[in-house]
Coordinates of C-alpha atoms and ligand atoms in Angstrom, one line a residue:
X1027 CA -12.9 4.0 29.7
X1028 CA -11.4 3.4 32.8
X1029 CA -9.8 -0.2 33.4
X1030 CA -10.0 -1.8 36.1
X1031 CA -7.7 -4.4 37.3
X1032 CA -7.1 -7.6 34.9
X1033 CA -9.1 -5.4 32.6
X1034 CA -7.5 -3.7 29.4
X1035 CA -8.4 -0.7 27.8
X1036 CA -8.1 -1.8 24.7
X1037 CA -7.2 -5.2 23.3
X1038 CA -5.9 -4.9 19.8
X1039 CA -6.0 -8.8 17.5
X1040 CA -3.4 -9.0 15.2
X1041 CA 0.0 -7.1 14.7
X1042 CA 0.3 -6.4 10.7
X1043 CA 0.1 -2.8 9.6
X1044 CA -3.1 -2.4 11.1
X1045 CA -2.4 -3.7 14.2
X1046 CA 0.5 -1.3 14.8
X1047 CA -0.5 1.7 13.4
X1048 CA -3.8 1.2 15.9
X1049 CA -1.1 0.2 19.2
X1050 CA 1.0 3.4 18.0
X1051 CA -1.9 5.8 18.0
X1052 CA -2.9 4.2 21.8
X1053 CA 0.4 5.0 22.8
X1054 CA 0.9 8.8 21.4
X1055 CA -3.0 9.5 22.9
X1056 CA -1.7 8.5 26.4
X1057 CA -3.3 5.2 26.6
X1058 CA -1.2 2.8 28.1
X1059 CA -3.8 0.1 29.3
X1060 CA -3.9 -2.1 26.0
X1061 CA -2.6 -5.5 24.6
X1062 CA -1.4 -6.4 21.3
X1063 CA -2.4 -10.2 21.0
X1064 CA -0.6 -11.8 18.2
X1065 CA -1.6 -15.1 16.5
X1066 CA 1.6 -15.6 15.3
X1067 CA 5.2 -15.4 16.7
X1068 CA 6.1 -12.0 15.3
X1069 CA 4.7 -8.7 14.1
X1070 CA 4.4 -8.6 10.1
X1071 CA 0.9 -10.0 9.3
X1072 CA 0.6 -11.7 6.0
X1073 CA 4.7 -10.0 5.3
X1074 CA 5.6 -12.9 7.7
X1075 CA 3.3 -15.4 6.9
X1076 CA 4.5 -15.2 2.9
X1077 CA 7.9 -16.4 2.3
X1078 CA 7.6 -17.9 -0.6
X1079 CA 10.8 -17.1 -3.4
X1080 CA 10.0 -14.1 -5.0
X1081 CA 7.7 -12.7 -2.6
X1082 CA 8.1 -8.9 -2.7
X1083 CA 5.1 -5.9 -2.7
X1084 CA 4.1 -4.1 -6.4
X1085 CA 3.2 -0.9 -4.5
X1086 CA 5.9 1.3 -4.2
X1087 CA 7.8 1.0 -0.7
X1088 CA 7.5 4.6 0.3
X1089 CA 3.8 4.1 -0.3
X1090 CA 3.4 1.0 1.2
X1091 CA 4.3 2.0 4.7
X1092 CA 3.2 3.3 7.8
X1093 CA 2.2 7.4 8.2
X1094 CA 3.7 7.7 11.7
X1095 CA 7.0 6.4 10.7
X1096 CA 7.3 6.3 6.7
X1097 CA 9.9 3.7 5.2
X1098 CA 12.9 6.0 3.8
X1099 CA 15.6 3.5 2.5
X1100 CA 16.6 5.9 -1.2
X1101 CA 17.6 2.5 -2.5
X1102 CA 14.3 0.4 -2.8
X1103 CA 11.8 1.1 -5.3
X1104 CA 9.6 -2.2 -4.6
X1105 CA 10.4 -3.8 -1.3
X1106 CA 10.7 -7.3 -1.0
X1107 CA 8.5 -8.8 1.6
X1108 CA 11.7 -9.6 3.7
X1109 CA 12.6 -6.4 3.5
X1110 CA 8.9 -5.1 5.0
X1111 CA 8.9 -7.3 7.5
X1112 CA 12.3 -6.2 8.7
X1113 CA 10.6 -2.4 8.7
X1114 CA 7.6 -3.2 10.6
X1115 CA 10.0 -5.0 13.3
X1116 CA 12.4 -2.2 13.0
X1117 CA 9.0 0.5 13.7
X1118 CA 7.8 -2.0 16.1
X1119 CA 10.9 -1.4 18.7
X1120 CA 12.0 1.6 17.9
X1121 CA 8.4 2.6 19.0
X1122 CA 8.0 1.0 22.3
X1123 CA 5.3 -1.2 20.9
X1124 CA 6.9 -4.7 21.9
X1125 CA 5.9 -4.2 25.4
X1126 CA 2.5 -4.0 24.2
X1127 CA 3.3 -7.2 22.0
X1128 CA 1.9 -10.8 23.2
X1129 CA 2.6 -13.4 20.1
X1130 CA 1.9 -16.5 20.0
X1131 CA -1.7 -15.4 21.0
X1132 CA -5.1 -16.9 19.1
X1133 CA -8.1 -15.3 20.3
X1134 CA -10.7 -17.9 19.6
X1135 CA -13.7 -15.9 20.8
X1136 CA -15.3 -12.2 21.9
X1137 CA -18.0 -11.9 24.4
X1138 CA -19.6 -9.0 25.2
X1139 CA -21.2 -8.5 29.0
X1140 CA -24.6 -6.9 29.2
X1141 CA -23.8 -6.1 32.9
X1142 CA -20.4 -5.4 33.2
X1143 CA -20.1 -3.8 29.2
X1144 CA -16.9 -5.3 29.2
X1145 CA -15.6 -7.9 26.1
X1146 CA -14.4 -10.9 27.3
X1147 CA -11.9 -12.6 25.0
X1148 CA -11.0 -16.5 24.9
X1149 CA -8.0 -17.3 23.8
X1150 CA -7.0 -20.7 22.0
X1151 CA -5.0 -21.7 25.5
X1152 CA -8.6 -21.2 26.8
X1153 CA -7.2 -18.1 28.8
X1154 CA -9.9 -14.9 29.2
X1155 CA -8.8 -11.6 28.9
X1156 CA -11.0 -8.7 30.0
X1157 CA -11.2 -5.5 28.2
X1158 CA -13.2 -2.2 27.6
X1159 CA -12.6 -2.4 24.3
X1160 CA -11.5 -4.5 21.4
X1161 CA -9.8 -3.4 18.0
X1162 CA -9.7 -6.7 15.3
X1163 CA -7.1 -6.0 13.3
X1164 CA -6.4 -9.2 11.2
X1165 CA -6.3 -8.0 7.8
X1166 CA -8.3 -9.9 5.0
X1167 CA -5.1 -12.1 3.7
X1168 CA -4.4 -14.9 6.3
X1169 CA -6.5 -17.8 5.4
X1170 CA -5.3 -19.7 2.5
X1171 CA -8.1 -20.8 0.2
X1172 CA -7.3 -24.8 -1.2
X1173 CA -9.5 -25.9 -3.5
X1174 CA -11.8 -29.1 -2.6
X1175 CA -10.0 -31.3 -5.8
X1176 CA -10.7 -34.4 -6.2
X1177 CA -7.7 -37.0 -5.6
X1178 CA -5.9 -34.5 -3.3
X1179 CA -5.4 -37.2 -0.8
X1180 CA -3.6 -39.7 -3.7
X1181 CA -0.8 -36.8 -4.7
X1182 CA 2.5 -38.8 -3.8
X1183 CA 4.7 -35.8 -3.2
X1184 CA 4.9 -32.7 -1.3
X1185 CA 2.1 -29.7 -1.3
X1186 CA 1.4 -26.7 0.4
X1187 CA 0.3 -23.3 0.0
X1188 CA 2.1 -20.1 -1.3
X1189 CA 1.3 -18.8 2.1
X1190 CA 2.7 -21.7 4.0
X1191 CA 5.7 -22.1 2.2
X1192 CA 7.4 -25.7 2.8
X1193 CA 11.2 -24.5 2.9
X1194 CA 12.3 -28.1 3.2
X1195 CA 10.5 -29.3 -0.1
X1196 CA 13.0 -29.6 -2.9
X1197 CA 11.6 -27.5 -5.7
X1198 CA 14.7 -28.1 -8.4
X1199 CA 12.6 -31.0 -10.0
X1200 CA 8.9 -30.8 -11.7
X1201 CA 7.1 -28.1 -9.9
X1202 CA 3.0 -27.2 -10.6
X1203 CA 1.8 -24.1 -9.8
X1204 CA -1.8 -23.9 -9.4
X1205 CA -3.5 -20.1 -9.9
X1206 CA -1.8 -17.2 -11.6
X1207 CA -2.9 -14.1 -9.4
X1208 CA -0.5 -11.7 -7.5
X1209 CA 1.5 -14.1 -5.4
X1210 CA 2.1 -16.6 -8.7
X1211 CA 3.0 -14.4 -10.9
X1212 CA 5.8 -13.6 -8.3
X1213 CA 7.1 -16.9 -7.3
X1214 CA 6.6 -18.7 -11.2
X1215 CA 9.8 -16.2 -11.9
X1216 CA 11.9 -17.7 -9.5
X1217 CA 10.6 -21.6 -9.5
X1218 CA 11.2 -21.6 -13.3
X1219 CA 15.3 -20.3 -12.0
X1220 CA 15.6 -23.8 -10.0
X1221 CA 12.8 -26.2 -11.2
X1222 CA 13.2 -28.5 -13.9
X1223 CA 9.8 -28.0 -15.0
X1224 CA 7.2 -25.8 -14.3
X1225 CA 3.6 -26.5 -15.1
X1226 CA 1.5 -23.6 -14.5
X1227 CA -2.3 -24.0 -14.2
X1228 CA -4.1 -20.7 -15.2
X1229 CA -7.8 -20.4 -14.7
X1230 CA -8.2 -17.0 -16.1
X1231 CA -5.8 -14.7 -16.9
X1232 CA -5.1 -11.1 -14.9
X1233 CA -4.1 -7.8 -17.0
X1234 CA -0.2 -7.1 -15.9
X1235 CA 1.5 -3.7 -15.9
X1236 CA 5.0 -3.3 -16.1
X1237 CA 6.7 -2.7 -13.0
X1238 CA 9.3 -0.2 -13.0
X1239 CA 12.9 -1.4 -11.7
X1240 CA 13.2 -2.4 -7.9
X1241 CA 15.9 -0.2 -7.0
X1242 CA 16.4 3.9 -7.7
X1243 CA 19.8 5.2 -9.7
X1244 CA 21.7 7.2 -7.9
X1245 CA 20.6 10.8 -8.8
X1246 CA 17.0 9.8 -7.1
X1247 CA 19.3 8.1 -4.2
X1248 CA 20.8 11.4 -3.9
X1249 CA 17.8 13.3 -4.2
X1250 CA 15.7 11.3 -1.7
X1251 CA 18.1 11.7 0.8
X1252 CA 19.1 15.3 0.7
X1253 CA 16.6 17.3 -0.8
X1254 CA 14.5 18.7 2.0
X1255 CA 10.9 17.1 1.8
X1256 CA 11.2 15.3 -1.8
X1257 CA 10.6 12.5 0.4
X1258 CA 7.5 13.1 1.5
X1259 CA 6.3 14.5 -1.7
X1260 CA 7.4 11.3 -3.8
X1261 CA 5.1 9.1 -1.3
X1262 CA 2.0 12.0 -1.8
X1263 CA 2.5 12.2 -5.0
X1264 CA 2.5 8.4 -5.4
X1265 CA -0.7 8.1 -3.3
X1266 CA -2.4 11.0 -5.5
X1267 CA -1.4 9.0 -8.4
X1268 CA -2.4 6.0 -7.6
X1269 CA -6.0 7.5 -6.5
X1270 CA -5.8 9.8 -10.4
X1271 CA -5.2 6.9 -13.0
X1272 CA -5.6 2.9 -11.1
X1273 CA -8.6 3.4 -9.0
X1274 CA -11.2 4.7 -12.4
X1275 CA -10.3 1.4 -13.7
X1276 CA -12.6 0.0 -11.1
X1277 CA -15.3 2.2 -13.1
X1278 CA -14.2 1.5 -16.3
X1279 CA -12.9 5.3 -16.2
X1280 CA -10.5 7.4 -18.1
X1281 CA -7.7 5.4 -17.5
X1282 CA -8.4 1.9 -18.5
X1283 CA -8.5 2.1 -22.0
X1284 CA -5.0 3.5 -22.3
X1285 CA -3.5 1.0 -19.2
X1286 CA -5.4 -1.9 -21.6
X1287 CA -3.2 -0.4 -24.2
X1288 CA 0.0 -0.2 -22.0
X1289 CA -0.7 -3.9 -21.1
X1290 CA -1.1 -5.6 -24.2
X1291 CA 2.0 -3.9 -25.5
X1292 CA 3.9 -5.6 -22.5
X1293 CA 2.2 -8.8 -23.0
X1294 CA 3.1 -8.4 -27.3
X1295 CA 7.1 -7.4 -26.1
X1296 CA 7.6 -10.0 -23.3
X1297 CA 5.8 -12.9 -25.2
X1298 CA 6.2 -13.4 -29.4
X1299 CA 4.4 -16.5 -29.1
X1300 CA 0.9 -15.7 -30.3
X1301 CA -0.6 -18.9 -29.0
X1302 CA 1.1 -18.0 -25.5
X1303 CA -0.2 -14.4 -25.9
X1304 CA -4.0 -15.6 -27.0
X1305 CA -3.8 -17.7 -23.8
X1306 CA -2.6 -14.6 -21.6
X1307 CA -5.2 -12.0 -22.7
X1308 CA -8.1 -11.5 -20.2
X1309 CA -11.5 -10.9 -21.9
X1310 CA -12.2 -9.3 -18.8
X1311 CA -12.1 -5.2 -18.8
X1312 CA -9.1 -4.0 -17.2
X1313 CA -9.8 -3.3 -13.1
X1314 CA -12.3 -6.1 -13.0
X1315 CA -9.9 -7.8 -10.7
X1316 CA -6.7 -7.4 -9.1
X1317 CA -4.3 -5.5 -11.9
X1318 CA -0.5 -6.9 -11.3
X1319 CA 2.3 -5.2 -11.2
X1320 CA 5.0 -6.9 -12.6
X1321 CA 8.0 -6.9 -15.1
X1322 CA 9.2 -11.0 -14.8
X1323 CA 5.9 -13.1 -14.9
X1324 CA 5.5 -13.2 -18.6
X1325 CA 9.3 -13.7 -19.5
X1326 CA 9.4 -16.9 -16.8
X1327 CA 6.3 -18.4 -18.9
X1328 CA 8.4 -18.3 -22.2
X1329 CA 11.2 -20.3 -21.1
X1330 CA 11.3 -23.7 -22.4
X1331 CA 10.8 -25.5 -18.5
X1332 CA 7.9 -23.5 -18.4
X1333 CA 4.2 -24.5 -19.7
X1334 CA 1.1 -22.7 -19.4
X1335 CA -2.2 -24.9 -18.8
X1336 CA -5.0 -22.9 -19.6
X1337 CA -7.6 -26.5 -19.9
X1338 CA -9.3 -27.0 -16.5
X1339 CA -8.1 -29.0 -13.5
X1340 CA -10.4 -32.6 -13.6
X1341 CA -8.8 -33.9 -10.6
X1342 CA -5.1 -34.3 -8.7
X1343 CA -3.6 -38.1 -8.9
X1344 CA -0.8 -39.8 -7.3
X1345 CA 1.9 -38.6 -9.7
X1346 CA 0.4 -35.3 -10.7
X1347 CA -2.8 -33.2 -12.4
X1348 CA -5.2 -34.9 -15.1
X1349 CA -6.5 -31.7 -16.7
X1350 CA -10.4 -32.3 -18.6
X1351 CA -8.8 -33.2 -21.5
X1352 CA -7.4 -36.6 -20.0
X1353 CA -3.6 -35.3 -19.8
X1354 CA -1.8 -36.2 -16.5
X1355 CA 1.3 -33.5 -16.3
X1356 CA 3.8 -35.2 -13.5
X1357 CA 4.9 -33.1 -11.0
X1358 CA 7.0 -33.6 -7.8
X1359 CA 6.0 -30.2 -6.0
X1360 CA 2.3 -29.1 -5.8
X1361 CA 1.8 -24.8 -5.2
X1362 CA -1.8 -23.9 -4.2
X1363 CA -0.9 -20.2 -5.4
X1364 CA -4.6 -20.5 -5.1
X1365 CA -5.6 -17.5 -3.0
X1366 CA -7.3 -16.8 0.5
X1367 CA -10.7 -17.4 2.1
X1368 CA -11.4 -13.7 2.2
X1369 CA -14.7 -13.1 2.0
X1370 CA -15.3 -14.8 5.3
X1371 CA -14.2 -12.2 8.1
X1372 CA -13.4 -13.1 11.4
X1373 CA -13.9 -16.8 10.8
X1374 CA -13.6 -19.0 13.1
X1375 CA -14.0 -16.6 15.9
X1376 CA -17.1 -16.3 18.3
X1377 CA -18.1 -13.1 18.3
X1378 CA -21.2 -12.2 20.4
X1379 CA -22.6 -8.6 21.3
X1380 CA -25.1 -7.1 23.4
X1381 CA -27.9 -9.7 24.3
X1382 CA -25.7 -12.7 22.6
X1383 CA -25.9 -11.8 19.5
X1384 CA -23.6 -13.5 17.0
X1385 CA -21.8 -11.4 14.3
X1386 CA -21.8 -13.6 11.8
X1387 CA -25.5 -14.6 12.3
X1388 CA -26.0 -10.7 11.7
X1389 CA -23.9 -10.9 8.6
X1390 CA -25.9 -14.3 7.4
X1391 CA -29.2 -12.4 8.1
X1392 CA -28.0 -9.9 5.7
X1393 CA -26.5 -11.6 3.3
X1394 CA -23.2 -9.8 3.5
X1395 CA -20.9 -8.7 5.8
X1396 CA -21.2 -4.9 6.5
X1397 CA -19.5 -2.3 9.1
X1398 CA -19.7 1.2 8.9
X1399 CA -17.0 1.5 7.1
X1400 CA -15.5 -1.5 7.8
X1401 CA -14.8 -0.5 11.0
X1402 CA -17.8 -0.3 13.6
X1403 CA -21.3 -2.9 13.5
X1404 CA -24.7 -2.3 15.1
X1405 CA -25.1 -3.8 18.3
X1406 CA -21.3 -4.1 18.7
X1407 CA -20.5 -1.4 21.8
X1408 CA -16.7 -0.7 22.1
X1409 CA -16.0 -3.3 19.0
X1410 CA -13.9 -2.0 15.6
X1411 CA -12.3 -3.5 12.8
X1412 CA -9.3 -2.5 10.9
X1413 CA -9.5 -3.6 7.1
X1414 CA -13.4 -5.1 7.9
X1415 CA -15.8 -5.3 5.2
X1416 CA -15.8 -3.1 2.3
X1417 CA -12.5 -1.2 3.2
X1418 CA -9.4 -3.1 0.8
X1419 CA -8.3 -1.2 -1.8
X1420 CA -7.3 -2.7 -5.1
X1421 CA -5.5 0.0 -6.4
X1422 CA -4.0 2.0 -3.9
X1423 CA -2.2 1.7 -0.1
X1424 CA -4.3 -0.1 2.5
X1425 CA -1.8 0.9 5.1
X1426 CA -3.2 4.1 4.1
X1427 CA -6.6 3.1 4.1
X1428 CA -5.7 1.4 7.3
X1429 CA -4.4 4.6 8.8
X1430 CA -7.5 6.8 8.0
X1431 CA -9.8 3.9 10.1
X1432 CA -7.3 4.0 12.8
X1433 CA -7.3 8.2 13.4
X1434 CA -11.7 7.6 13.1
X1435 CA -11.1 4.9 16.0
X1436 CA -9.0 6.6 18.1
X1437 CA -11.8 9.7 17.9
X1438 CA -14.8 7.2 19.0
X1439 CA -12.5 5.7 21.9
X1440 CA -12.3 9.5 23.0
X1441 CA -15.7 9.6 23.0
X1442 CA -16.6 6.9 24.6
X1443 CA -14.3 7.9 27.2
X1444 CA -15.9 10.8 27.6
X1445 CA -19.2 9.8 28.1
X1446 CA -17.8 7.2 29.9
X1447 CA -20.4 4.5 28.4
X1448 CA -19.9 1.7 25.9
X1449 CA -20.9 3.3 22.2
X1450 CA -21.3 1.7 18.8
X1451 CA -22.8 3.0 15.6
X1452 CA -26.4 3.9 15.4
X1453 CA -28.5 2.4 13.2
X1454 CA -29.3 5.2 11.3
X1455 CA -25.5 6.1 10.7
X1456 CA -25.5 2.5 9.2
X1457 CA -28.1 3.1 6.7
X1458 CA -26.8 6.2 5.6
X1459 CA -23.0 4.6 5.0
X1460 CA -24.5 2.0 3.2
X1461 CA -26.7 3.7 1.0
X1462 CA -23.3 6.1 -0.2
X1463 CA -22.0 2.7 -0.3
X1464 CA -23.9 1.0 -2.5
X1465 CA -24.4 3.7 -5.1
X1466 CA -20.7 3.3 -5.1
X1467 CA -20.4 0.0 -5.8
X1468 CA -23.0 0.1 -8.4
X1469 CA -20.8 2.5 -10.0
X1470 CA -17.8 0.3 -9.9
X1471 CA -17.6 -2.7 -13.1
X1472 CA -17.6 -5.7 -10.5
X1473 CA -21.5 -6.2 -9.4
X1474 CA -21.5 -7.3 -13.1
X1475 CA -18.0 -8.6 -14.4
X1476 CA -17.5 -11.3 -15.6
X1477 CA -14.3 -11.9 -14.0
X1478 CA -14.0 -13.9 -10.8
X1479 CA -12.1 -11.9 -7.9
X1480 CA -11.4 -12.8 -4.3
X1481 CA -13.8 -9.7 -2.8
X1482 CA -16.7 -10.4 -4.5
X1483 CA -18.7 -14.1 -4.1
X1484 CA -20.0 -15.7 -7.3
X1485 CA -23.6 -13.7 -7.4
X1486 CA -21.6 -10.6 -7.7
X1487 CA -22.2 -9.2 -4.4
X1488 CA -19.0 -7.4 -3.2
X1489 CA -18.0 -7.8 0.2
X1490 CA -14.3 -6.8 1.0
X1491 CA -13.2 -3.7 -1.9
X1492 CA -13.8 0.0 -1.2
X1493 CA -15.4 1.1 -4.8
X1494 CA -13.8 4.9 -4.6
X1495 CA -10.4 6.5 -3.8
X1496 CA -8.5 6.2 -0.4
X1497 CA -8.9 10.2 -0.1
X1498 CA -12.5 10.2 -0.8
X1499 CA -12.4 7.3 2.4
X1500 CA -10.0 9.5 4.5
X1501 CA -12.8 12.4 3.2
X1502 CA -15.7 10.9 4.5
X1503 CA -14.0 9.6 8.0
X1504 CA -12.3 13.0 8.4
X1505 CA -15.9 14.7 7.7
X1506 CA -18.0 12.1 10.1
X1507 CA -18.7 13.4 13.9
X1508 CA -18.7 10.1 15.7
X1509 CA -20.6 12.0 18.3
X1510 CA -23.7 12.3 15.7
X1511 CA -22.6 8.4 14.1
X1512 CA -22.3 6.9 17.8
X1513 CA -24.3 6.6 20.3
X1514 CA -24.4 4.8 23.6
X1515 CA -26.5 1.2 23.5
X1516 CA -30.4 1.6 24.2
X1517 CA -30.2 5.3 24.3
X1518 CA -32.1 7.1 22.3
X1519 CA -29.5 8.4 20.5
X1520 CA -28.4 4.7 19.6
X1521 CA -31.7 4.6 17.8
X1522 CA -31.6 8.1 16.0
X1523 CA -28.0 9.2 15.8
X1524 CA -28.4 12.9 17.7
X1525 CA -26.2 13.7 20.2
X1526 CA -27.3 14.7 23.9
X1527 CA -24.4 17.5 24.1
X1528 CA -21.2 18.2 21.9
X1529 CA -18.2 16.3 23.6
X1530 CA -15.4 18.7 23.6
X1531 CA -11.9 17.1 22.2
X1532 CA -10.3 15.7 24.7
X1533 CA -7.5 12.6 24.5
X1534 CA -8.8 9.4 25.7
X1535 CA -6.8 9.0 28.3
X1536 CA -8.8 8.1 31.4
X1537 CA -6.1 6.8 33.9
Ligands
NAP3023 P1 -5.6 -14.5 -5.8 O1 -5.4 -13.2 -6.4 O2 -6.9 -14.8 -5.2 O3 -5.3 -15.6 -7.0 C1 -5.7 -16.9 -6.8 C2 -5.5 -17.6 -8.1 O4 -5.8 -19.0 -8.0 C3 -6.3 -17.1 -9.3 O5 -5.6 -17.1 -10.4 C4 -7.5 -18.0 -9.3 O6 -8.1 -18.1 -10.6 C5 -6.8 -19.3 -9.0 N1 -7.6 -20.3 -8.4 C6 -8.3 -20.3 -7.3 N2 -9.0 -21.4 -7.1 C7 -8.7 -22.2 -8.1 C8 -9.1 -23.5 -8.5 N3 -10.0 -24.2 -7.8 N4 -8.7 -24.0 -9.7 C9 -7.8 -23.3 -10.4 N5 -7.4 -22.0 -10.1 C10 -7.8 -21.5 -9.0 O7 -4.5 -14.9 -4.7 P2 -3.1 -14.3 -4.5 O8 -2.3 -14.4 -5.8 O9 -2.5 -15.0 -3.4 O10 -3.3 -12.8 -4.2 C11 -4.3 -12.4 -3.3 C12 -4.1 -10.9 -3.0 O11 -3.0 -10.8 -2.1 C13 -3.9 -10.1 -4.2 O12 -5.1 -9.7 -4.9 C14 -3.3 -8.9 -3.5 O13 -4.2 -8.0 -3.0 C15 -2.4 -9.5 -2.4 N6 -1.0 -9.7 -2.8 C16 -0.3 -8.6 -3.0 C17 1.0 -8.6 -3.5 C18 1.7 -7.4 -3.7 O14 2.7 -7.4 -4.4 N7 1.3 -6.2 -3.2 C19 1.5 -9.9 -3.7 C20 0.8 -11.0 -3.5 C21 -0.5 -10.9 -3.0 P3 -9.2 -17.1 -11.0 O15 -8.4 -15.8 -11.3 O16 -9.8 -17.7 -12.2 O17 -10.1 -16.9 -9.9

């Protein structure tokens, strides 16, 4: 891939975990051509768009963090999402990666030239930027879902997202919290602290874990920091771990029955009222949806400012929520805790390949969003996602997951280089991912649970989870030759997936 000038490389969107890892693995392979473009006006993905109280991370910091430069504070158990956005800041300059860095930077659009197999991208400013390749690395997380209520429009006071925090609304009066996943169970905790009242509007309930304390005692201080690789064992052995007993839960495996038992007897300890506790137990199976992580949700819900609203939401008025059984709760402070429009990727971008094709016409024609891997789409030359379809990871890292897409990128912009041609996935390569995929999924409890989750729409079909373990996807990618999965467009390799020659390894450096 040589550039030529005004012409990038490699144009990375977005500047979260995914963003950087991809921007530090550029840098280390010699590439120096590329841009970071940035949406927003720092690096941090959704650990700077969240600052709601309370907002912190319930996987383990030295797991949640980035392989190239690992987070090694021996005081922090659980980070706090201040905390990991100071990291990825910290990892983003003490890596020369700022220079890469434009923020403040929405690409709107992606259009790939027939002629000159070069992407054009638009940005929001209406600028084009020119590159060889481009890497969309906007995680999953960014677009806050609000539900379409009737008598939004009437609510007298103030409103806004968990992921749009409103730092100048006063939260010390009646606060409601609508939606009790990950991000609500944090924040309830520290709302009921302030609020006078706290009305919390549960849908369905999620099965909670305890969390182990947020900081380490002193001996495992000590022993982080001076015993000679416990380090690096703790974050394998927390990875391995997580892989052995959270991710069968997803296959109603070994392990749910006794975390089902572990999580009931937190539920019976931290709440004694059985009406409270009847409310609070899914009838879902354990792994169904997200599992939380948490050690404060269920005490903050039996304080006496605190009520739990388990009848459904009828509509919003001007002083509060009517619930279906006529009851209007006042409330000062409305928090959509409400989720993100997730199953939608790459929305509101245009993204058109060889001959004009739209991507999300592609999608629509299939009826769900697919890559290979969720990192490479037919018909797509020179185009990869980080953390596309099919590659989150409920129970596990996805920097990790993140990290294993990355290193299969970096090998297919070597190729590419070396052939010196646009390449994207064959065809055949596609089928063969998505049959292993689909088996997979139908392995997995959520084609058919009855609980509603954020990667799967309402007919069950799952679009954004990976169904097995992180190292069986760091397996597969590791095992894949991209020089037998890619091919260069119209060849007839494109079509069958064999290789002309064997590329020899080589970086993809071209100058
Ligand atoms: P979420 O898990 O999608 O939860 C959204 C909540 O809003 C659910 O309780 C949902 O109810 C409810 N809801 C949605 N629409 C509703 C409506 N119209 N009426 C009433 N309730 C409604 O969103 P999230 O809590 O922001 O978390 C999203 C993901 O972010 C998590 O799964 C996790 O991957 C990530 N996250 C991670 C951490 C961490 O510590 N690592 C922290 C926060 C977030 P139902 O359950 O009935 O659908």
């Amino acid at each position: 891939m040589t550039g030529r000038t005004g012409e990038y490389e490699v144009v990375v969107v977005g500047a979260g975990f995914g963003g950087l890892t991809m921007a530090w693995e550029l840098k280390q392979a010699g590439v120096h051509n590329f841009l970071v473009l940035e949406e927003g006006s720092e690096v941090g993905g959704v650990w700077r768009e969240n600052t709601y109280p309370g907002c912190s991370c319930d996987v383990p910091a030295h797991l949640y963090s980035l392989a190239f430069d690992p987070y090694r504070d021996p005081r922090v158990r659980y980070p706090e999402g201040q905390a990991i956005l100071s990291y990825l800041c910290e990892v983003t300059d003490r890596h020369g990666l700022r220079s890469h860095l434009r923020c403040g930077t929405s690409v709107v659009g992606a259009d790939y030239g027939d002629e000159d197999r070069v992407w054009t991208l638009t940005t929001a400013a209406g600028e084009r930027i020119r590159t060889r390749a481009v890497v969309w690395a906007v995680g999953q997380l960014h677009r806050p879902a609000l539900p379409r209520m009737r008598g939004v429009d009437t609510f007298g006071g103030r409103m806004f997202h968990s992921a749009r925090w409103d730092h100048t609304a006063d939260t010390t009066g009646r606060v409601a919290v609508v939606g009790t996943g990950s991000s609500a169970a944090q924040l309830i905790p520290e709302l009921a602290r302030t609020a006078s009242a706290v009305t919390v509007y549960q849908r369905s309930p999620s099965w909670v874990l305890p969390k182990p304390a947020a900081s380490f005692g002193p001996v495992s201080r000590w022993a982080l920091t001076h015993v000679p690789g416990l380090h690096d064992l703790y974050r394998g052995g927390l990875h391995r771990a997580a892989d052995a007993v959270l991710a069968p839960t997803s296959q109603a495996g070994w392990s749910a029955k006794p975390l089902e038992y572990v999580a009931r007897k937190h539920l019976r300890r931290q709440v004694r009222n059985p009406e409270l506790r009847r409310k609070l137990t899914p009838d879902h199976r354990i792994g169904e949806k997200r599992i939380l992580i948490d050690s404060k949700y269920y005490r903050a819900l039996t304080e006496p400012n605190v009520e739990l609203v388990t009848d459904g939401i009828e509509q919003v008025v001007s002083t509060g929520i009517r619930t279906v059984d006529g009851t209007e709760r006042a409330a000062d402070v409305i928090v959509w805790a409400t989720g993100f429009r997730a199953r939608q990727f790459l929305d509101g971008v245009r993204v058109r390949g060889r001959g004009g094709v739209d991507l999300h016409d592609t999608w629509r024609s299939q009826g769900r969003p697919t890559a290979f891997y969720g990192l490479a789409v037919p018909g797509f030359p020179n185009l990869y996602l980080i953390a596309g379809p099919h590659s989150f990871t409920p129970t596990n890292s996805n920097p990790a997951v993140k990290q294993h897409q990355v290193r299969y990128i970096m090998r297919c912009l070597t190729l590419g280089a070396r052939l010196r041609e646009p390449i994207e996935v064959t065809e055949k390569a596609m089928v063969s991912y998505l049959d292993h995929l689909d088996e997979a999924l139908d392995r997995t409890i959520w084609p058919w649970g009855t609980a509603s989750t954020w990667w799967k729409n309402a007919d069950g079909t799952v679009t954004n989870a990976w169904p097995e373990t992180v190292a069986a996807f760091g397996k597969a990618l590791a095992g894949n030759d991209p020089s037998l999965s890619f091919a260069v467009p119209d060849s007839p390799e494109r079509r069958t997936g064999v290789r002309r020659s064997r590329p020899q390894d080589e970086p993809c450096r071209t100058g």
